CSV table of C-alpha atoms (C1' of nucleotides) in Angstrom, one decimal:
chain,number,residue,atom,x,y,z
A,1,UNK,CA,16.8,-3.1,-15.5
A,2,UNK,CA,16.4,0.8,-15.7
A,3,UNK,CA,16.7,2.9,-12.5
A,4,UNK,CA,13.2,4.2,-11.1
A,5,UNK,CA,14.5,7.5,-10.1
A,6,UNK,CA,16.1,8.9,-13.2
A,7,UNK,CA,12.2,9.3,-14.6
A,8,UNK,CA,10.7,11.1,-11.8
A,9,UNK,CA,9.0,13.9,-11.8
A,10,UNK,CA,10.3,17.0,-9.2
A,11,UNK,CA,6.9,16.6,-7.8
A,12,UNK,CA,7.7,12.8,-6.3
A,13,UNK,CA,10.4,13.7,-4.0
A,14,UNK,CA,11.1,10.1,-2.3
A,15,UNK,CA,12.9,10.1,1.5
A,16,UNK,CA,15.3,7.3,2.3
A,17,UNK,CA,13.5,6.2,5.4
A,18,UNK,CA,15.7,3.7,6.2
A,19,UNK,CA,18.4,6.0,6.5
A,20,UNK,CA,16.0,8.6,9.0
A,21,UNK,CA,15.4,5.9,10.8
A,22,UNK,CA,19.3,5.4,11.4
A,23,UNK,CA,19.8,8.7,12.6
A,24,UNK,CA,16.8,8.3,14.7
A,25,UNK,CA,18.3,5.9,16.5
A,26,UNK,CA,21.9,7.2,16.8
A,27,UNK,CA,20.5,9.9,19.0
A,28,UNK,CA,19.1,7.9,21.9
A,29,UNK,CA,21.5,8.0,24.2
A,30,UNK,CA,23.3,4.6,26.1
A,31,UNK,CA,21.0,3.7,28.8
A,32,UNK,CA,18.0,5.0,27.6
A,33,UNK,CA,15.3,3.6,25.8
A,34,UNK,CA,12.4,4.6,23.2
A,35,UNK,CA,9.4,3.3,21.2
A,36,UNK,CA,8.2,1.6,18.5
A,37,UNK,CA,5.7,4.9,18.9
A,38,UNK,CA,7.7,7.8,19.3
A,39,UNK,CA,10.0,6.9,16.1
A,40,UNK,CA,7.3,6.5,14.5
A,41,UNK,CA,6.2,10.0,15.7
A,42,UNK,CA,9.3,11.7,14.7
A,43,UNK,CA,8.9,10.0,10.9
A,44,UNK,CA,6.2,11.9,11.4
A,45,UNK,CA,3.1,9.8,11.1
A,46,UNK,CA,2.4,6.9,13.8
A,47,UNK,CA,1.4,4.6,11.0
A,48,UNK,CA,5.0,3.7,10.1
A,49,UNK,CA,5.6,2.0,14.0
A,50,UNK,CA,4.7,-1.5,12.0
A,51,UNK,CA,7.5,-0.9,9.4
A,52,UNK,CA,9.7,0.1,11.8
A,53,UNK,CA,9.1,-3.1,13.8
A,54,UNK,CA,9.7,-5.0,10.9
A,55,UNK,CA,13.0,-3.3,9.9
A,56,UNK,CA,14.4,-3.4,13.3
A,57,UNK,CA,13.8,-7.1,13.7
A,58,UNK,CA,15.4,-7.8,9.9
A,59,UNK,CA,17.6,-5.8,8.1
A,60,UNK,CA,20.6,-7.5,8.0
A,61,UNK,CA,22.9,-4.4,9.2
A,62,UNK,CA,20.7,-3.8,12.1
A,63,UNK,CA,23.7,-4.7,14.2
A,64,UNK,CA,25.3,-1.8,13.3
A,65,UNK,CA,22.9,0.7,14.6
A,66,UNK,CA,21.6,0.7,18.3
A,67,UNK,CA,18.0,-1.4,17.2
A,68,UNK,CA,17.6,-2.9,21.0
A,69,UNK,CA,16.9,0.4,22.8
A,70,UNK,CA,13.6,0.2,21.1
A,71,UNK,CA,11.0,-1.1,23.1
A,72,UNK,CA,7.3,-1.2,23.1
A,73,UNK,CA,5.1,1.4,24.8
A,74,UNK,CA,4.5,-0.6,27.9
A,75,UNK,CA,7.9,-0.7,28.5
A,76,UNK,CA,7.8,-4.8,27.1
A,77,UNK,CA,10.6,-6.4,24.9
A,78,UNK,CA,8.9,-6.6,21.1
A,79,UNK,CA,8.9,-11.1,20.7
A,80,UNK,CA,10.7,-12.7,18.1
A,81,UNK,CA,8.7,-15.7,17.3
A,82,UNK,CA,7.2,-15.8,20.3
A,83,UNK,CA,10.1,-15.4,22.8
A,84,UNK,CA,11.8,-12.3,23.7
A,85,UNK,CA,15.5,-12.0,22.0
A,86,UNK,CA,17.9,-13.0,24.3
A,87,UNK,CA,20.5,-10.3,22.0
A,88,UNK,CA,18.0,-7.4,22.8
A,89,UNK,CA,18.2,-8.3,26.6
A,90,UNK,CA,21.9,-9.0,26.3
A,91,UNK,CA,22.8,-6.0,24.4
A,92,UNK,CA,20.4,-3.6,27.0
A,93,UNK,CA,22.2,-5.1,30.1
A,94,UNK,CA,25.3,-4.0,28.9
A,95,UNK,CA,24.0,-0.7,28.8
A,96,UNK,CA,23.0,-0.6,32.4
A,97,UNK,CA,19.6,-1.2,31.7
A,98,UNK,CA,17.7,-4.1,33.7
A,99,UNK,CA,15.3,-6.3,32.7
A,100,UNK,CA,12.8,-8.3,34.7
A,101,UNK,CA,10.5,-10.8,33.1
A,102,UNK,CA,10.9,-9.6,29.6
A,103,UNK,CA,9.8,-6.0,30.9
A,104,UNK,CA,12.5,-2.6,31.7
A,105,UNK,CA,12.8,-1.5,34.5
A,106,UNK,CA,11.0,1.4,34.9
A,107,UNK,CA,13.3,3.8,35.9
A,108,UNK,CA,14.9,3.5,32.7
A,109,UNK,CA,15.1,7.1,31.1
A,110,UNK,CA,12.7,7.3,28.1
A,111,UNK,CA,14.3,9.4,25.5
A,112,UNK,CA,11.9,11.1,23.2
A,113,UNK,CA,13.8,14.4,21.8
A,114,UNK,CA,14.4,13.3,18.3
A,115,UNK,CA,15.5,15.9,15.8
A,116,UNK,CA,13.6,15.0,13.1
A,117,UNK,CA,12.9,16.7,9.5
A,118,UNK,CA,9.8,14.5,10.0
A,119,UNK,CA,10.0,13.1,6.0
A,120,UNK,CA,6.4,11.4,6.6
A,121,UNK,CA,4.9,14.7,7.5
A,122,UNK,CA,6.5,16.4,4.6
A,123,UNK,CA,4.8,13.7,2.0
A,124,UNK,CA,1.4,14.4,3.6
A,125,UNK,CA,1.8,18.1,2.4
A,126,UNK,CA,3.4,17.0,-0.8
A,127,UNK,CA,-0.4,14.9,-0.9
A,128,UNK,CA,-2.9,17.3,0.1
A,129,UNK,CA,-1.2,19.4,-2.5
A,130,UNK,CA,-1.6,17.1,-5.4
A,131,UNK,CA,-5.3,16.4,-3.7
A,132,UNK,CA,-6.1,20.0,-4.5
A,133,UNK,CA,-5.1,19.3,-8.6
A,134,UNK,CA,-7.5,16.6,-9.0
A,135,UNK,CA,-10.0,16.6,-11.6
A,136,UNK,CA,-13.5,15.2,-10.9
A,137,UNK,CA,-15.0,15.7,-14.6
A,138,UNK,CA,-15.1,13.3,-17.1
A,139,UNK,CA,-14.6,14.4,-20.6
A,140,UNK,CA,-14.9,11.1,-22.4
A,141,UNK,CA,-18.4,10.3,-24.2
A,142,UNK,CA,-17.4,6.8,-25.7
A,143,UNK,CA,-14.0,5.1,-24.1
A,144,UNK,CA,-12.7,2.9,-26.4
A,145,UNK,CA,-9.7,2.0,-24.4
A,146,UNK,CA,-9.0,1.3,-21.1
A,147,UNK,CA,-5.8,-0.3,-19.6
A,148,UNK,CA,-5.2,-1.9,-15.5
A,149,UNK,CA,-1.9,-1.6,-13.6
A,150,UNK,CA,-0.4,-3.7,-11.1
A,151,UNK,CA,2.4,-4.3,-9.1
A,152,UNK,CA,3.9,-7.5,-8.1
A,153,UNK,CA,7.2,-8.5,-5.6
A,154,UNK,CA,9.1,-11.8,-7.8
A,155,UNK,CA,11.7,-10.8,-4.8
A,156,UNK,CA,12.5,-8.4,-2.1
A,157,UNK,CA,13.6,-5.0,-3.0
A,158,UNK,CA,12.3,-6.1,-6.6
A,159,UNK,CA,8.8,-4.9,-8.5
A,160,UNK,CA,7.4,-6.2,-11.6
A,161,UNK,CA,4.8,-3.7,-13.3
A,162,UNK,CA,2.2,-4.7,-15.5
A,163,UNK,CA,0.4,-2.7,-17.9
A,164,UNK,CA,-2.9,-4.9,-19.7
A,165,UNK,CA,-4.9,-2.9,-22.3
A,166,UNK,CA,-8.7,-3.7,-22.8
A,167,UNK,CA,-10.4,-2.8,-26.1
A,168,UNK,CA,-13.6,-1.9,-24.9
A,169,UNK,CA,-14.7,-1.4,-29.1
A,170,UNK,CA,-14.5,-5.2,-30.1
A,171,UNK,CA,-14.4,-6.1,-26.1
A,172,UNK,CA,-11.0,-7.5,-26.2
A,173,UNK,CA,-7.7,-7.7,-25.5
A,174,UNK,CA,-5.1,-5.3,-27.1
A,175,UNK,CA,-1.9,-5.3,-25.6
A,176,UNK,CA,0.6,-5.9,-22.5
A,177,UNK,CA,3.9,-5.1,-21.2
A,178,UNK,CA,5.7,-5.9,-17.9
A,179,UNK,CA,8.9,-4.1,-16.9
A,180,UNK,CA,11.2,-5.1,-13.3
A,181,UNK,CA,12.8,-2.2,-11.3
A,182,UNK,CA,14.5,-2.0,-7.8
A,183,UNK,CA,12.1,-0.5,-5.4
A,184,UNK,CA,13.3,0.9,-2.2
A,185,UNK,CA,10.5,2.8,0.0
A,186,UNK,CA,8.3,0.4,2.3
A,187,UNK,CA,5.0,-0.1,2.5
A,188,UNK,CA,3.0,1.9,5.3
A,189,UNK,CA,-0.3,3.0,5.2
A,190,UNK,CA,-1.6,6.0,3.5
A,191,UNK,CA,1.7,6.4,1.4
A,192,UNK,CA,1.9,3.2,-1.3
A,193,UNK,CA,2.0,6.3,-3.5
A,194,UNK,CA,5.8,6.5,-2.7
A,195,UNK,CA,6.3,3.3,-3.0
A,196,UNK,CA,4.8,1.8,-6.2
A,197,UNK,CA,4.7,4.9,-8.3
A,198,UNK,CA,8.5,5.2,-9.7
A,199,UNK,CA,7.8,1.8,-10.8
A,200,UNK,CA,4.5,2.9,-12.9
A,201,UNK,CA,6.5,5.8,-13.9
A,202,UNK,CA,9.2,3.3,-15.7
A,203,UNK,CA,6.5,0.8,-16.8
A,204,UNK,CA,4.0,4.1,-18.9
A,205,UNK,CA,7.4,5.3,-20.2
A,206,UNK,CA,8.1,2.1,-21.9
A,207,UNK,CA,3.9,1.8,-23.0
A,208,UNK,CA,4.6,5.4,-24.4
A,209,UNK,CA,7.7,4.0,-26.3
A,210,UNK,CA,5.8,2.1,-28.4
A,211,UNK,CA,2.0,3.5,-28.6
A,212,UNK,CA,-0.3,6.1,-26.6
A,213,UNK,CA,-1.8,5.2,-23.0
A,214,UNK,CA,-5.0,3.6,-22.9
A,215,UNK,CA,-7.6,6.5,-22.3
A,216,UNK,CA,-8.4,5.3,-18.9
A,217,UNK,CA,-6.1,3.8,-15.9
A,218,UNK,CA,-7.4,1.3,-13.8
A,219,UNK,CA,-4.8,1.4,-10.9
A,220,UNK,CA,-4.6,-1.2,-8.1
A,221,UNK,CA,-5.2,0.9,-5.0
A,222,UNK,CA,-7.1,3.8,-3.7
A,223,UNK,CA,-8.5,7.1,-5.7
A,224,UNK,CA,-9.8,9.8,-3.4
A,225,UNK,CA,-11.0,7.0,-0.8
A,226,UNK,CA,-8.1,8.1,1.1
A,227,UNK,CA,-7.4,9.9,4.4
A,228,UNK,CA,-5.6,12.3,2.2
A,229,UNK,CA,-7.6,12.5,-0.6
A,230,UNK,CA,-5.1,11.4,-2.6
A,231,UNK,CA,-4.4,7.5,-3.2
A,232,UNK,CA,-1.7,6.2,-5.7
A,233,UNK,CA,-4.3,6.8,-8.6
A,234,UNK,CA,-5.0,10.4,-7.7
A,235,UNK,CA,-1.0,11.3,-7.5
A,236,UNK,CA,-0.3,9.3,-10.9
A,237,UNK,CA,-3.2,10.4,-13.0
A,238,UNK,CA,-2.2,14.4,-11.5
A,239,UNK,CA,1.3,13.4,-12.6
A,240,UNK,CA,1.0,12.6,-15.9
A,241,UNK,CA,-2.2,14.7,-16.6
A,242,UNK,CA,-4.4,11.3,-17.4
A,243,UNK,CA,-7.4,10.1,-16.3
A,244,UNK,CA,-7.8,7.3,-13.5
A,245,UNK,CA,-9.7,5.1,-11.3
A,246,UNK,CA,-8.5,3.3,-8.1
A,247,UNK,CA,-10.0,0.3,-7.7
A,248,UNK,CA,-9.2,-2.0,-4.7
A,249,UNK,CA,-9.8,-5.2,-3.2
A,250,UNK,CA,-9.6,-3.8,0.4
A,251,UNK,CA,-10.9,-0.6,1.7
A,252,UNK,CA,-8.6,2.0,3.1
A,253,UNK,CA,-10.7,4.8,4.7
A,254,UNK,CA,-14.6,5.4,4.6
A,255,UNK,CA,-17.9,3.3,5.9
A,256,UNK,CA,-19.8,1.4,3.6
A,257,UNK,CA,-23.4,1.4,3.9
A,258,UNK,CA,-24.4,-1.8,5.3
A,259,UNK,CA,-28.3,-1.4,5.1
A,260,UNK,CA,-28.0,-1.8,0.8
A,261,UNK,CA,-26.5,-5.2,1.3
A,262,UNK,CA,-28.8,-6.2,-1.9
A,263,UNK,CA,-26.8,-3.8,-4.1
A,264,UNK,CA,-23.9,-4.7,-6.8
A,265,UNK,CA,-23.3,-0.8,-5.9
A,266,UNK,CA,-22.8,0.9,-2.5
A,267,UNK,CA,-21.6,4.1,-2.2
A,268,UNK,CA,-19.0,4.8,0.5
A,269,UNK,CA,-19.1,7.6,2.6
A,270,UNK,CA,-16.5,9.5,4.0
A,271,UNK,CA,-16.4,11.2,8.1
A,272,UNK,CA,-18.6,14.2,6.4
A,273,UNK,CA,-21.3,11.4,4.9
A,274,UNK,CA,-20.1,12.6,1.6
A,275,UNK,CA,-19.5,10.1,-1.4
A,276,UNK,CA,-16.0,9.3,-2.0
A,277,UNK,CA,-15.9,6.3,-3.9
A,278,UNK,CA,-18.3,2.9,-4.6
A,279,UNK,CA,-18.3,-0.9,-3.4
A,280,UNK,CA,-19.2,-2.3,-6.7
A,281,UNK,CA,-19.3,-6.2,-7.0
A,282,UNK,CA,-20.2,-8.1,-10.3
A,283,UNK,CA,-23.1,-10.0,-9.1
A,284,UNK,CA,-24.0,-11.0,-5.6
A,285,UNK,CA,-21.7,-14.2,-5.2
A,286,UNK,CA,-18.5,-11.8,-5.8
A,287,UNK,CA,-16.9,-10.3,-3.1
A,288,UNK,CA,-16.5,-6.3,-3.5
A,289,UNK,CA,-14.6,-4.3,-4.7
A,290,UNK,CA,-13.6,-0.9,-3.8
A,291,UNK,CA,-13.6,2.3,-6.4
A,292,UNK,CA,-13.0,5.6,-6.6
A,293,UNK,CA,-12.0,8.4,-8.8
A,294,UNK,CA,-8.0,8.8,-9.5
A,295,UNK,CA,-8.0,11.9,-11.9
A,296,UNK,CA,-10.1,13.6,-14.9
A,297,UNK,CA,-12.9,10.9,-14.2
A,298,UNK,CA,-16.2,11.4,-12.1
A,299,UNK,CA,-17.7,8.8,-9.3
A,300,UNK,CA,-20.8,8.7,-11.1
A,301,UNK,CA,-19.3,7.1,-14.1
A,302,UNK,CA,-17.4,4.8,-12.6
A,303,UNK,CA,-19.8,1.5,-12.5
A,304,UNK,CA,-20.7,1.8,-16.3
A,305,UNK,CA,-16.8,2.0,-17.0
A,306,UNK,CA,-16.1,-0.5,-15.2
A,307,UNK,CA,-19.1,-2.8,-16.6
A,308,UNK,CA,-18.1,-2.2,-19.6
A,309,UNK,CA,-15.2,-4.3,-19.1
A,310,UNK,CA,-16.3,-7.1,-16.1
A,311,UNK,CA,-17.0,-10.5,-16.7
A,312,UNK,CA,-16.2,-13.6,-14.6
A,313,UNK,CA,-13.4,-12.6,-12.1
A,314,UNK,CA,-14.0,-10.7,-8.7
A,315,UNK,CA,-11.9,-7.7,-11.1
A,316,UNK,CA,-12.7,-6.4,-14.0
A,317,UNK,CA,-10.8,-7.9,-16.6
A,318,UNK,CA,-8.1,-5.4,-17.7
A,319,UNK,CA,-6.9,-5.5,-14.0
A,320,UNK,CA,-7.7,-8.7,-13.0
A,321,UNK,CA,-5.1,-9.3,-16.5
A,322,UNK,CA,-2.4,-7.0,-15.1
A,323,UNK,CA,-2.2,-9.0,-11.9
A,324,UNK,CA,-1.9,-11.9,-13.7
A,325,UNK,CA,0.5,-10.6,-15.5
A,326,UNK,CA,2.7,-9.2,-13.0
A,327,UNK,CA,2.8,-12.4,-11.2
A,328,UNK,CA,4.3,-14.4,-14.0
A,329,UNK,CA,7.8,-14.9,-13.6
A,330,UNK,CA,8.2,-18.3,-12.2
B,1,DG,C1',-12.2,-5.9,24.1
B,2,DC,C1',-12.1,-2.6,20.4
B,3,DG,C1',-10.1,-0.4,16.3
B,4,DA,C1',-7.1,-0.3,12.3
B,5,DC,C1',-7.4,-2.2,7.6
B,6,DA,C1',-4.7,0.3,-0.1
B,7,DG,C1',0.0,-2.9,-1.6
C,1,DA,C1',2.4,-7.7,-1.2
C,2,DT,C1',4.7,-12.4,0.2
C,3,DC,C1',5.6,-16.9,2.8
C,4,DT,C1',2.8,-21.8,1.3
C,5,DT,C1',-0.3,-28.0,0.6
C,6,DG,C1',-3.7,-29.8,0.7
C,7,DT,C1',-8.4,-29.1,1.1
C,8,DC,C1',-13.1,-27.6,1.0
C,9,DG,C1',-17.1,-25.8,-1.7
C,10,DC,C1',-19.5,-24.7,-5.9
DNA sequence: GCGACAG
DNA sequence: ATCTTGTCGC
């Protein structure tokens, strides 16, 4: 199993959140209390507060960091299955901090001076720059190869990638590879980018090994249907300089047209009513799906690629393979 | 009750 | 994404 890191390109520079979250929380002070909300905040982006929840309530060292002075923003004890932990409540009373009813008191002292680099906010500038590198033309005529991309968890803290490639000449399958690696960053909204793409990185080295990429990418996630601009296939295909298509079975940002509800293709506009991608399904008893330009590929093209390469699953075929893939190690 | 919502 | 058995619908 090869390390994800020693690949990456100076442009992916990863945060140990975990660890910023640490600090965080050393500097709330005994007796006080914060929120879910305002770490979050000093991440910089309000979207992690669900992470943190999650990592407060399980990481297995949490008792050696100060996890109970976090609180939820109406002053209420987060519930663990249901019932409020009696070791939050313990560990706050021996602070000096009361509790009635599973609420704080509220003259508790709120702390929310965090010194912060503010890591989140640092990857949405490291985003809207890569936004500004993307590529909306297409220069192929005739693809003859296209390949899909997935990621799938066999355990915590472990990815398997998978790489399927579809010969769209004799409309067949050509070639697969899976690879494992350690993955470390979590999952929060708006950055899957940071968390899946040292993992591709590994798995297209080890493609590359042993024959060129497929000409196009189908990658499991967003393109430019992002509040960014830049989903996980817009910062790969910028990264390695190679054309590619999000495509996604849920949508992340923009409104899809609900008056075409005849069409196999509805375009999905963005808060300026401008196209940003396409809700594409293969015939009316599918659900969608969600597309949208990664890299060196145009919107308009999009539905005769991916026809090209669609038959009986909700995905087309060459990512609908690369799930499968990735999910076989049982 | 309403909005968010990639994996 | 993952945890998970049988069950319902085509």
């Amino acid at each position: 199993m090869s390390h994800p890191q020693q690949f990456l390109n100076p442009d992916l520079q990863i945060p140990d959140l975990r660890a910023e979250v640490i600090s965080l929380l050393q500097q709330i002070p005994t007796g006080s209390i914060s929120t879910f909300g305002s770490l979050a905040r000093a991440l910089g982006d309000i979207k992690a507060a669900k992470w943190i929840g999650t990592l407060l309530k399980h990481d297995p060292d949490r008792d050696f960091w100060p996890w109970h002075r976090i609180v939820m923003q109406n002053l209420q004890l987060p519930l663990t299955s249901g019932v409020v932990s009696s070791s939050q409540q313990e560990l706050l009373h021996a602070e000096g901090v009361t509790i009635q009813s599973g609420r704080i008191d509220p003259i508790t002292p709120i702390f929310d001076e965090f010194h912060s680099n503010k890591p989140l906010h640092k990857l949405q500038i490291q985003q809207r720059d890569i936004s500004e590198r993307i590529l909306l033309t297409s220069e192929f005529k005739a693809t003859k190869s296209v390949a899909g991309i997935d990621i799938a968890y066999p355990q915590p803290g472990i990815a398997r990638a998978a790489y399927v490639e579809w010969n769209l000449v004799n409309s067949c399958f050509d070639y697969e590879l899976a690879i494992e690696t350690p993955i470390i960053f979590p999952y929060i909204t708006g950055y899957l980018t940071y968390r899946e793409l040292p993992a591709y990185m590994v798995l297209l080295k080890a493609v590359q090994a042993e024959r060129n990429l497929a000409e196009i990418l189908l990658v499991d996630g967003s393109g430019i249907l992002h509040p960014r601009k830049c989903g996980i296939a817009c910062h790969l295909g910028v990264l390695l300089n190679h054309p590619t298509i999000g495509v996604s079975k849920k949508i992340l940002t923009g409104k899809v047209d609900l008056t075409n509800q005849e069409s196999n293709e509805i375009p999905i506009l963005d808060a300026q009513n401008k196209a940003m991608g396409i809700a594409m399904r293969k015939t009316k008893h599918n659900k969608l799906v969600y597309a949208s330009p990664g890299h060196q590929f145009s919107l308009q093209k999009i539905p005769d690629l991916l026809n090209l390469c669609w038959f009986d699953h909700r995905l087309p075929e060459p990512i609908y393979l690369a799930d499968k893939l990735s999910k076989q190690y049982k």
